[in-house]
C-alpha positions as a Python dict, from the first residue, in 0.01 Angstrom:
ca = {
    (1, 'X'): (0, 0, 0),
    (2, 'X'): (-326, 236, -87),
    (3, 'X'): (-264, 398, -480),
    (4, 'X'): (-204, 715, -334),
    (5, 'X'): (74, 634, -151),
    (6, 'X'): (156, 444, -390),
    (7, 'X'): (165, 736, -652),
    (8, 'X'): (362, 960, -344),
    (9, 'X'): (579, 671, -330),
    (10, 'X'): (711, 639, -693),
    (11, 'X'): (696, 1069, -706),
    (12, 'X'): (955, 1090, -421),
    (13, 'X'): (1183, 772, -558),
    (14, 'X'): (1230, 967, -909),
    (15, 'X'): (1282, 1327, -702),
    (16, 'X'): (1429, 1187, -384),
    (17, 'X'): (1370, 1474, -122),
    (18, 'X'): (1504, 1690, 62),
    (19, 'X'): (1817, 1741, -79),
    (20, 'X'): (2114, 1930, 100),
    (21, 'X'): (2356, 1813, 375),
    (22, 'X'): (2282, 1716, 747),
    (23, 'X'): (2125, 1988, 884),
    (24, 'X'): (2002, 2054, 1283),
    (25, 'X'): (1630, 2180, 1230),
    (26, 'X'): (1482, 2379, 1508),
    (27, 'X'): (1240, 2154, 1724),
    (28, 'X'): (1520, 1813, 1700),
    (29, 'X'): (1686, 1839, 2017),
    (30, 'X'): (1595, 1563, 2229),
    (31, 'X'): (1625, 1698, 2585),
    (32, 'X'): (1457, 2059, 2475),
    (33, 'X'): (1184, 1908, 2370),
    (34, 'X'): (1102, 1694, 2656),
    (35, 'X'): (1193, 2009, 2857),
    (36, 'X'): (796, 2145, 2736),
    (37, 'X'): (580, 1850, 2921),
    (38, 'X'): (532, 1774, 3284),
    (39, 'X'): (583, 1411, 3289),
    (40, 'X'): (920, 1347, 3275),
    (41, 'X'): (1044, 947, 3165),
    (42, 'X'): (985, 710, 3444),
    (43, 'X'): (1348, 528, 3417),
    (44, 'X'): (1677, 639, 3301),
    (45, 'X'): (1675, 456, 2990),
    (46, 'X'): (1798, 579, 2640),
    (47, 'X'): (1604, 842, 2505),
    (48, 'X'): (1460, 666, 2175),
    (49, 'X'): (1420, 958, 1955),
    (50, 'X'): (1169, 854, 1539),
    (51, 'X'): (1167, 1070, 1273),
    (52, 'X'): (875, 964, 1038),
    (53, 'X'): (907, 1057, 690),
    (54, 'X'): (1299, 1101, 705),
    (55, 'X'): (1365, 1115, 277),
    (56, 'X'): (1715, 1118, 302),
    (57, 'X'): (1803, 1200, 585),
    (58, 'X'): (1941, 1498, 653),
    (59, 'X'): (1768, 1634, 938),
    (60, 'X'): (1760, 1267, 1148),
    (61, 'X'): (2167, 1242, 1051),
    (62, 'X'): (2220, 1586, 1186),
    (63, 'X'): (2054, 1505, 1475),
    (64, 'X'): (2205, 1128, 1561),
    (65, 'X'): (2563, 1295, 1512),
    (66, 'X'): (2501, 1538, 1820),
    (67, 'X'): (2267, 1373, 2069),
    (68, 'X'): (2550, 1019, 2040),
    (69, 'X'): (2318, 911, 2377),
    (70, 'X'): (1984, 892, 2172),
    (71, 'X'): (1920, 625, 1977),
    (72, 'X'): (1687, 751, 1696),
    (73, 'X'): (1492, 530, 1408),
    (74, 'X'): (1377, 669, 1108),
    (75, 'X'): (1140, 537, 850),
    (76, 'X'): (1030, 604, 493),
    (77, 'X'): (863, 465, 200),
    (78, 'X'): (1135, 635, -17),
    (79, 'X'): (1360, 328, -85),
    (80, 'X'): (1577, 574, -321),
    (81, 'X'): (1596, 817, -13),
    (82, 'X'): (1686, 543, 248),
    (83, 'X'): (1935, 382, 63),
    (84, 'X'): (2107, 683, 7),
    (85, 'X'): (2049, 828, 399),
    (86, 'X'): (2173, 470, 506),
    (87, 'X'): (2533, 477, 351),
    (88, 'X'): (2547, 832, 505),
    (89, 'X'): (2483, 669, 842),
    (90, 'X'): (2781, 405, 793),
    (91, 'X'): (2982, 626, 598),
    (92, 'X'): (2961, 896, 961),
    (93, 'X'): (3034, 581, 1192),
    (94, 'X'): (2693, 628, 1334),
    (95, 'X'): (2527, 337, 1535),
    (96, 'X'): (2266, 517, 1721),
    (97, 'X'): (2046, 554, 1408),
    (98, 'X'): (1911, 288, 1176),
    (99, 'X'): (1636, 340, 879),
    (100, 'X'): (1349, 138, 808),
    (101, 'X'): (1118, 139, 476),
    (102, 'X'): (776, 148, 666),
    (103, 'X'): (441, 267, 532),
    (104, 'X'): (263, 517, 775),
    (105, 'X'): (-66, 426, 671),
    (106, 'X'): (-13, 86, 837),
    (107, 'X'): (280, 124, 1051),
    (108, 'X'): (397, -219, 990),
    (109, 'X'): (791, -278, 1013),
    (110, 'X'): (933, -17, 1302),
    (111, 'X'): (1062, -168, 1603),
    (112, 'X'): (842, 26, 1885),
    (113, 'X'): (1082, 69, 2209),
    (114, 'X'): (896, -65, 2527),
    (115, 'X'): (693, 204, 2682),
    (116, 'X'): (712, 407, 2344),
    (117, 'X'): (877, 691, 2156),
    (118, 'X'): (1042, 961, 2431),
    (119, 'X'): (963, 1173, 2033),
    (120, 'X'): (840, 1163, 1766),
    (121, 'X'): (965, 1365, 1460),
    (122, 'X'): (745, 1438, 1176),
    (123, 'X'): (813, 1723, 921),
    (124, 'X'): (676, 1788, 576),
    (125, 'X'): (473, 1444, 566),
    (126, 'X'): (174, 1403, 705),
    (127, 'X'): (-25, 1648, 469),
    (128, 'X'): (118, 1376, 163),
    (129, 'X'): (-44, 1087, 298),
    (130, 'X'): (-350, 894, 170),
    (131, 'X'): (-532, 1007, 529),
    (132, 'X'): (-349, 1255, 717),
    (133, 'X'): (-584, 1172, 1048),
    (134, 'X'): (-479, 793, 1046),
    (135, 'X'): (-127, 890, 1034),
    (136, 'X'): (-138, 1114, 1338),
    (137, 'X'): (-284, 856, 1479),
    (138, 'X'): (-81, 564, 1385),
    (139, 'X'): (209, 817, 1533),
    (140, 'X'): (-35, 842, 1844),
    (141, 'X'): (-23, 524, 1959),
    (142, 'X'): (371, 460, 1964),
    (143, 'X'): (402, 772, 2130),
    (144, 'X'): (548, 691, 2538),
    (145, 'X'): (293, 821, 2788),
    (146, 'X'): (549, 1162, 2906),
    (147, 'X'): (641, 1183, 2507),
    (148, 'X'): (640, 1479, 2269),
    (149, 'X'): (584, 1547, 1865),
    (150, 'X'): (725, 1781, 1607),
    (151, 'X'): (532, 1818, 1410),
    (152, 'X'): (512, 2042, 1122),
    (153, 'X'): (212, 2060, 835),
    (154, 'X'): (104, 2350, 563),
    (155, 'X'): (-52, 2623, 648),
    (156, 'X'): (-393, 2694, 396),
    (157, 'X'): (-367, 3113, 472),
    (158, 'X'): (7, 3089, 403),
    (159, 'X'): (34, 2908, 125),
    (160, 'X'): (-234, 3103, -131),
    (161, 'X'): (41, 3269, -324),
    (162, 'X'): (163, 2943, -368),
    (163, 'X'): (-148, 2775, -465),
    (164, 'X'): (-243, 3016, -709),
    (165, 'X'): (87, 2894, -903),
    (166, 'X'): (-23, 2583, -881),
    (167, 'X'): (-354, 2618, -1070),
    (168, 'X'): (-122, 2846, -1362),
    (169, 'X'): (85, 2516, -1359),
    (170, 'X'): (-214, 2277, -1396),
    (171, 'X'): (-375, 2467, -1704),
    (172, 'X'): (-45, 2522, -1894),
    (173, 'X'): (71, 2178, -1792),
    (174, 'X'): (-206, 1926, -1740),
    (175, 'X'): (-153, 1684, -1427),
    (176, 'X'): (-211, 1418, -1619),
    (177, 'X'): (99, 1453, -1807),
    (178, 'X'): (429, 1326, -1640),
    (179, 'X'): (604, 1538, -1396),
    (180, 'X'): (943, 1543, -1625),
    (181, 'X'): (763, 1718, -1903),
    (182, 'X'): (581, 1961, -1611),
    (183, 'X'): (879, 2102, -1441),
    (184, 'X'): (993, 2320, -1760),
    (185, 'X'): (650, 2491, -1797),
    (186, 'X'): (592, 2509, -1420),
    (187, 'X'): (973, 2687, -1386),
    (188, 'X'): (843, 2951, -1653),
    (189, 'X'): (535, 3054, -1463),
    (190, 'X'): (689, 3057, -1144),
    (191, 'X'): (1014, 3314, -1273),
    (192, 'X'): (690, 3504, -1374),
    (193, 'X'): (530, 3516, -1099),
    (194, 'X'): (865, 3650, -931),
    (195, 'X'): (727, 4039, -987),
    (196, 'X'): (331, 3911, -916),
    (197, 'X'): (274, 3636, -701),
    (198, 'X'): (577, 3537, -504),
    (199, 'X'): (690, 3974, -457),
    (200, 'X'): (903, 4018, -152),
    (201, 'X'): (714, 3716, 9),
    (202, 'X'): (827, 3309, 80),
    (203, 'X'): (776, 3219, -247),
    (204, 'X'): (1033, 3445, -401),
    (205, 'X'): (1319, 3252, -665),
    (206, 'X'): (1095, 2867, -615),
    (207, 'X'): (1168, 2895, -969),
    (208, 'X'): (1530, 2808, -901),
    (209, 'X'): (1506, 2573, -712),
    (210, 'X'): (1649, 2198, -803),
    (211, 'X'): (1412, 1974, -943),
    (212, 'X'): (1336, 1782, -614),
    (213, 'X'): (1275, 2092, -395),
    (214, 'X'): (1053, 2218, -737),
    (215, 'X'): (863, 1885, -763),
    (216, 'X'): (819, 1846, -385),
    (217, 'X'): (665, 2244, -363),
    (218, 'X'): (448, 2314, -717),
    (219, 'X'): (455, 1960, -860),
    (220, 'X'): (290, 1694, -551),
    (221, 'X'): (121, 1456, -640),
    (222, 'X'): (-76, 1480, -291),
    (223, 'X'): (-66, 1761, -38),
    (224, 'X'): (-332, 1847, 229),
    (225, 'X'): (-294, 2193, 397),
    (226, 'X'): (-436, 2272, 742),
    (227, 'X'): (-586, 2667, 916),
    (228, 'X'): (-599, 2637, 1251),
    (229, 'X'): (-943, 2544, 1316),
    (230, 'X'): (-843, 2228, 1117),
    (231, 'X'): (-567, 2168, 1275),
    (232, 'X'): (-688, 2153, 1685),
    (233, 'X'): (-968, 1918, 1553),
    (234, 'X'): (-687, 1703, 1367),
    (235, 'X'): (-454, 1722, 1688),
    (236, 'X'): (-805, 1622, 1956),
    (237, 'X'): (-956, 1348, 1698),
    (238, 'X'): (-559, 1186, 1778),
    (239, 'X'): (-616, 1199, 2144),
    (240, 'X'): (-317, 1475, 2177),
    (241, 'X'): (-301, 1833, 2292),
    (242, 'X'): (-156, 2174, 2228),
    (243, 'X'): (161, 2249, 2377),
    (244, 'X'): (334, 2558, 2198),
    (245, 'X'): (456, 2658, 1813),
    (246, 'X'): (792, 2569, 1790),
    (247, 'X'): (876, 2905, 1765),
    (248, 'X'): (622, 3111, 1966),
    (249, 'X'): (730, 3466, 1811),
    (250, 'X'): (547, 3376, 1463),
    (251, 'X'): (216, 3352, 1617),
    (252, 'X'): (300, 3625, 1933),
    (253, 'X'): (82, 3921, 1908),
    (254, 'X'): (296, 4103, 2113),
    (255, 'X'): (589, 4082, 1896),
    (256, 'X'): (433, 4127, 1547),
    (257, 'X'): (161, 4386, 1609),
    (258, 'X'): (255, 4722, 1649),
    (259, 'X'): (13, 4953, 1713),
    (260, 'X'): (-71, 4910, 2082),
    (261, 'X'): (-467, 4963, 2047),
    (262, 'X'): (-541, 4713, 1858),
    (263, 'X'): (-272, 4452, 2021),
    (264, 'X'): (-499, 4558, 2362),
    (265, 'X'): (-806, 4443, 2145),
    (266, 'X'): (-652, 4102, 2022),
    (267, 'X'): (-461, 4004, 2383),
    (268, 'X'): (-855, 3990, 2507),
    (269, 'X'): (-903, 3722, 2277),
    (270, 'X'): (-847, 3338, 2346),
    (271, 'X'): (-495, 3244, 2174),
    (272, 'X'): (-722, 3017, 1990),
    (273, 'X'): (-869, 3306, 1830),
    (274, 'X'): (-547, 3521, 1836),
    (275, 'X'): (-364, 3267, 1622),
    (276, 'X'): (-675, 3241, 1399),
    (277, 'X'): (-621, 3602, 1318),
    (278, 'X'): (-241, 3589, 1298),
    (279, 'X'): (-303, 3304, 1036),
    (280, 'X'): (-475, 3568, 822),
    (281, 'X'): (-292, 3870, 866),
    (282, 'X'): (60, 3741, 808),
    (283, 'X'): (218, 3465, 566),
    (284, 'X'): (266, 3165, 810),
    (285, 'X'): (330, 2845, 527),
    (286, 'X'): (425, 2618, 799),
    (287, 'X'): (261, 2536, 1048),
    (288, 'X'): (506, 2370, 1342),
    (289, 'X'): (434, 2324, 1646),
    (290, 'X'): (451, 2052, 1945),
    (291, 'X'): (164, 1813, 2093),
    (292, 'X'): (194, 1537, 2390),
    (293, 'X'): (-123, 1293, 2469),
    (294, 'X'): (-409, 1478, 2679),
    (295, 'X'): (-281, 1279, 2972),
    (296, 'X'): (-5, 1484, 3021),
    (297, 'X'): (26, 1902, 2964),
    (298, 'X'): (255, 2181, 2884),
    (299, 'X'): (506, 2259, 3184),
    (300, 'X'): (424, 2517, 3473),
    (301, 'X'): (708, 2735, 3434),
    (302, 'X'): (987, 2756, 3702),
    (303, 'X'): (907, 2955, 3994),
    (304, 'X'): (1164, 3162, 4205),
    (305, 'X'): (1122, 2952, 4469),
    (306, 'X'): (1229, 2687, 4254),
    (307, 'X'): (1510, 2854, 4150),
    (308, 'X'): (1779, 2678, 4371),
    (309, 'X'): (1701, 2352, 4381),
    (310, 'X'): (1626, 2306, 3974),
    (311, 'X'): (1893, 2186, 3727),
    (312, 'X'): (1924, 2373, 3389),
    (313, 'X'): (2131, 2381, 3058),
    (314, 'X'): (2190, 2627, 2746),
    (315, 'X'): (1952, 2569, 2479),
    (316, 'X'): (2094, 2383, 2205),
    (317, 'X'): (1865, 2646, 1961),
    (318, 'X'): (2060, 2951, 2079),
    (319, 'X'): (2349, 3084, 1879),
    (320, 'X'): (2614, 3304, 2078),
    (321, 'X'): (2815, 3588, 1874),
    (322, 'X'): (3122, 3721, 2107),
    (323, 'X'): (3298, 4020, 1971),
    (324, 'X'): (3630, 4055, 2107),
    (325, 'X'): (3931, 4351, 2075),
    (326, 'X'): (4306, 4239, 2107),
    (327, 'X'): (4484, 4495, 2250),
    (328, 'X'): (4887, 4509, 2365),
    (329, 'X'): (4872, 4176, 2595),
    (330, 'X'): (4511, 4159, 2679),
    (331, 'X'): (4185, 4127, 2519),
    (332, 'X'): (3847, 4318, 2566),
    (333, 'X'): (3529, 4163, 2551),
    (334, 'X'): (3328, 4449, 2337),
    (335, 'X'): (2976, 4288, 2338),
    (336, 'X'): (2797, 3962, 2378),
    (337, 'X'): (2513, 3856, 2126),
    (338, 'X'): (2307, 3596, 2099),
    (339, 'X'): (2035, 3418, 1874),
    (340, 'X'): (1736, 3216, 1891),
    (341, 'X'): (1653, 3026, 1635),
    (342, 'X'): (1560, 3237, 1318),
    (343, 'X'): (1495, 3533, 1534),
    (344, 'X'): (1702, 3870, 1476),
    (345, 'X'): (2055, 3853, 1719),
    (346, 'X'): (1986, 4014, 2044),
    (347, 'X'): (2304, 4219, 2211),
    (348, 'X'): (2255, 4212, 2536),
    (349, 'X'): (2322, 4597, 2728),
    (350, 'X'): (2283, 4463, 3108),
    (351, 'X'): (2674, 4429, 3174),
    (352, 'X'): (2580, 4145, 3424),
    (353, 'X'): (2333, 3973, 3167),
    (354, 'X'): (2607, 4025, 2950),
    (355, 'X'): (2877, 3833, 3152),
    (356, 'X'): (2646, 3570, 3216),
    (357, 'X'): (2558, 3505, 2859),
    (358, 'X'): (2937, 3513, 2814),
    (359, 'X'): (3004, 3242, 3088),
    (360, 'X'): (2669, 3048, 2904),
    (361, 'X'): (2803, 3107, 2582),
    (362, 'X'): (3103, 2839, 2698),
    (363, 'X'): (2847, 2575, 2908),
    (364, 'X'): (2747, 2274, 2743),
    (365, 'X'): (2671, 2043, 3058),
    (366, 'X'): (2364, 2097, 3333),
    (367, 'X'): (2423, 2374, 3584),
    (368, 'X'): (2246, 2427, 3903),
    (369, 'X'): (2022, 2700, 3988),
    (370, 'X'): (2232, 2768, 4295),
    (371, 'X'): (2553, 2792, 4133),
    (372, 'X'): (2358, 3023, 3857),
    (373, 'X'): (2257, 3253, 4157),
    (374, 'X'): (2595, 3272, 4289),
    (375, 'X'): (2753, 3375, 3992),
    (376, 'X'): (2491, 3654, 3931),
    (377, 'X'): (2539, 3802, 4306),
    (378, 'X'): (2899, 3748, 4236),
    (379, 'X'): (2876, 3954, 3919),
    (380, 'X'): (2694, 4227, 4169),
    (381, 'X'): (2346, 4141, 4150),
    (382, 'X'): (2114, 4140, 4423),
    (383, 'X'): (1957, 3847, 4543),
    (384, 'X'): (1579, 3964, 4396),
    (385, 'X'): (1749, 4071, 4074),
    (386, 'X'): (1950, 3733, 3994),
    (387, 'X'): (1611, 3555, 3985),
    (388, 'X'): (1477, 3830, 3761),
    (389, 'X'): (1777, 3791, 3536),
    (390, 'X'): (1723, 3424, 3571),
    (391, 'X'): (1339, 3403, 3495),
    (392, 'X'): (1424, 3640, 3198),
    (393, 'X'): (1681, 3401, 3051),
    (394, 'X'): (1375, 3154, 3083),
    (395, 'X'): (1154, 3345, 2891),
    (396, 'X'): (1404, 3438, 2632),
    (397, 'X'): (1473, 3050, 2607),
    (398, 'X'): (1839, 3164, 2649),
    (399, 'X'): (1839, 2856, 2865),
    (400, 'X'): (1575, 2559, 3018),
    (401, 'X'): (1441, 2349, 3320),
    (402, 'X'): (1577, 1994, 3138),
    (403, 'X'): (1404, 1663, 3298),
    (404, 'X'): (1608, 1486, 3583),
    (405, 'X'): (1754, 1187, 3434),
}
């Protein structure tokens, strides 16, 4: 093991991170992400599912407790953080999940499935590695031919309120000193910079945080942060390709500019260069998004001709919120909501849109297209406008085109 991962190492074993309990993240779901690549797995074996960097575990136990028919690794150089995330695997009756102590730099000690990874999972880590281009491509080459990462890394832009705390911390407290005499001092600047640097933004109450989320933020011993020009040069020197931001509306000029002449001006740009501009103008300090290997490439989306003979499901990232009225024997249905990811709750004022997201709201196996159409003409939509409604559901990622299995 190199020093500095040796130094990461013995950093995260004294301030085990994250804490918190199993927790579904956004960008964990198996099936969804799959769902964003054209190649789809060449057998119908178990989707093996490796979270790299897993601390303690609570995203990877989340995750193994609701996808039972994945079998998911996950590996760590925390041995503090495994042995804990291990007993919470045995102690939930899970034995689709098992946790290795393997070093990223050298990838020595994980049991690769044959053919590969269906997905890789890596939050948080790479940017605390000795070489943040060897692990990408370390995670590269275990990667199955149709599979997909999450990936997520710091963004530079977003993280300069953050930064500038840092260098307060360094010259009160200097580095060399250990990291239980630096959190005090550090926890004083940062309540100060709570009407300065972190106003109304991200950063706002880090000084509350518990010591491991405080360490892990203001206190690394390593961290790497990435703009976007870095970033597609880190994701081509790996072999892999761009497939979409975990959650597109971050980077969308359509959604976060308002003023329509200059979101004409920026929609003639390449996305490469939107994004670089979105990067600057708002606070992004993560960076997540999803790659696959340059032999395969983002999905063409479904066309209406399509429609009928393609299988779909609800995405697992969308929240439904029914509000109901009991009235003298019955009950009225007063609106249907619903929520993707962190974005703001969307009530629906189509009354057929509405009773399909009702009916949706209570589906948690694959549907046909077919039956989908029936139930929207049923409802009294025309044939023309039940594939609208449909390819709008698809755009709103109400639901998806999952892979035949």
């Amino acid at each position: 093991m190199d020093p500095v991962t040796q130094s990461v190492q013995q950093m995260y074993e004294q301030y085990p991170y994250p804490s918190g309990l199993p927790n579904m993240t956004a960008g964990f779901d198996i099936r969804l992400l799959l769902s964003y690549v054209e190649q789809s797995p060449k057998d119908s074996r178990p989707y093996h599912a490796l979270e790299a960097g897993c601390g303690r575990g609570p995203a990877v136990l989340a995750a193994a407790t609701l996808q039972p028919e994945v079998t998911f690794s996950a590996m760590d150089i925390n041995t503090v953080g495994l042995k804990e995330a291990t007993l919470n695997a045995e102690q939930r009756g899970l034995n689709n999940l098992t946790f290795h102590q393997v070093d990223l730099m050298a990838l020595t000690g994980i049991t690769v499935p044959e053919g590969g990874f269906d997905v890789i999972h890596c939050a948080g880590v790479l940017h605390h590695t000795a070489d943040p281009q060897l692990g990408l491509n370390n995670l590269a080459e275990i990667l199955a031919p149709h599979g997909v990462m999450s990936i997520m890394l710091y963004g530079t832009y977003g993280r300069q309120a953050l930064y500038r705390l840092i260098d307060c911390i360094d010259i009160l407290s200097p580095i060399q000193a250990q990291i239980s005499e630096r959190i005090a001092p550090g926890r004083l600047l940062a309540e100060a910079a709570e009407d300065s640097l972190f106003k109304d933004n991200y950063w706002s109450s880090t000084y509350l945080n518990p010591d491991v989320e405080f360490v892990d933020t203001c206190l690394n011993v390593k961290e790497t942060s990435f703009d976007v020009t870095g970033l597609w040069q880190f994701i081509e020197n790996a072999g892999m390709k761009f497939v979409r931001w975990v959650e597109p509306d971050v980077w969308s000029v359509d959604k976060r500019i308002k003023n329509p002449e200059l979101r004409a001006r920026l929609k003639a740009l390449s996305e490469f260069e939107q994004y670089k501009i979105m990067e600057r103008l708002f606070e992004i300090p993560k960076l997540e998004f999803i790659i696959c290997k340059n032999t395969n490439q983002q999905r063409v989306p479904t066309t209406a001709a399509a429609v009928e003979a393609s299988g779909f499901a609800v995405n697992p990232e969308v929240s439904f919120q029914v509000t109901k009225r009991n009235l003298n024997n019955a009950q009225r249905i007063e609106s249907v909501a619903y929520k993707v990811r962190g974005r703001e709750a969307v009530i629906e004022a189509d009354p057929i849109l509405g009773s399909i997201l009702l009916l949706l709201s209570e589906q948690n196996s694959h549907f046909s297209g077919a039956d989908m159409l029936n139930v929207l003409i049923q409802h009294g939509a025309s044939r023309d406008y039940a594939y609208e409604l449909i390819d709008s559901l698809l755009q709103k990622e109400v639901i998806f085109v999952p892979h035949c299995r």
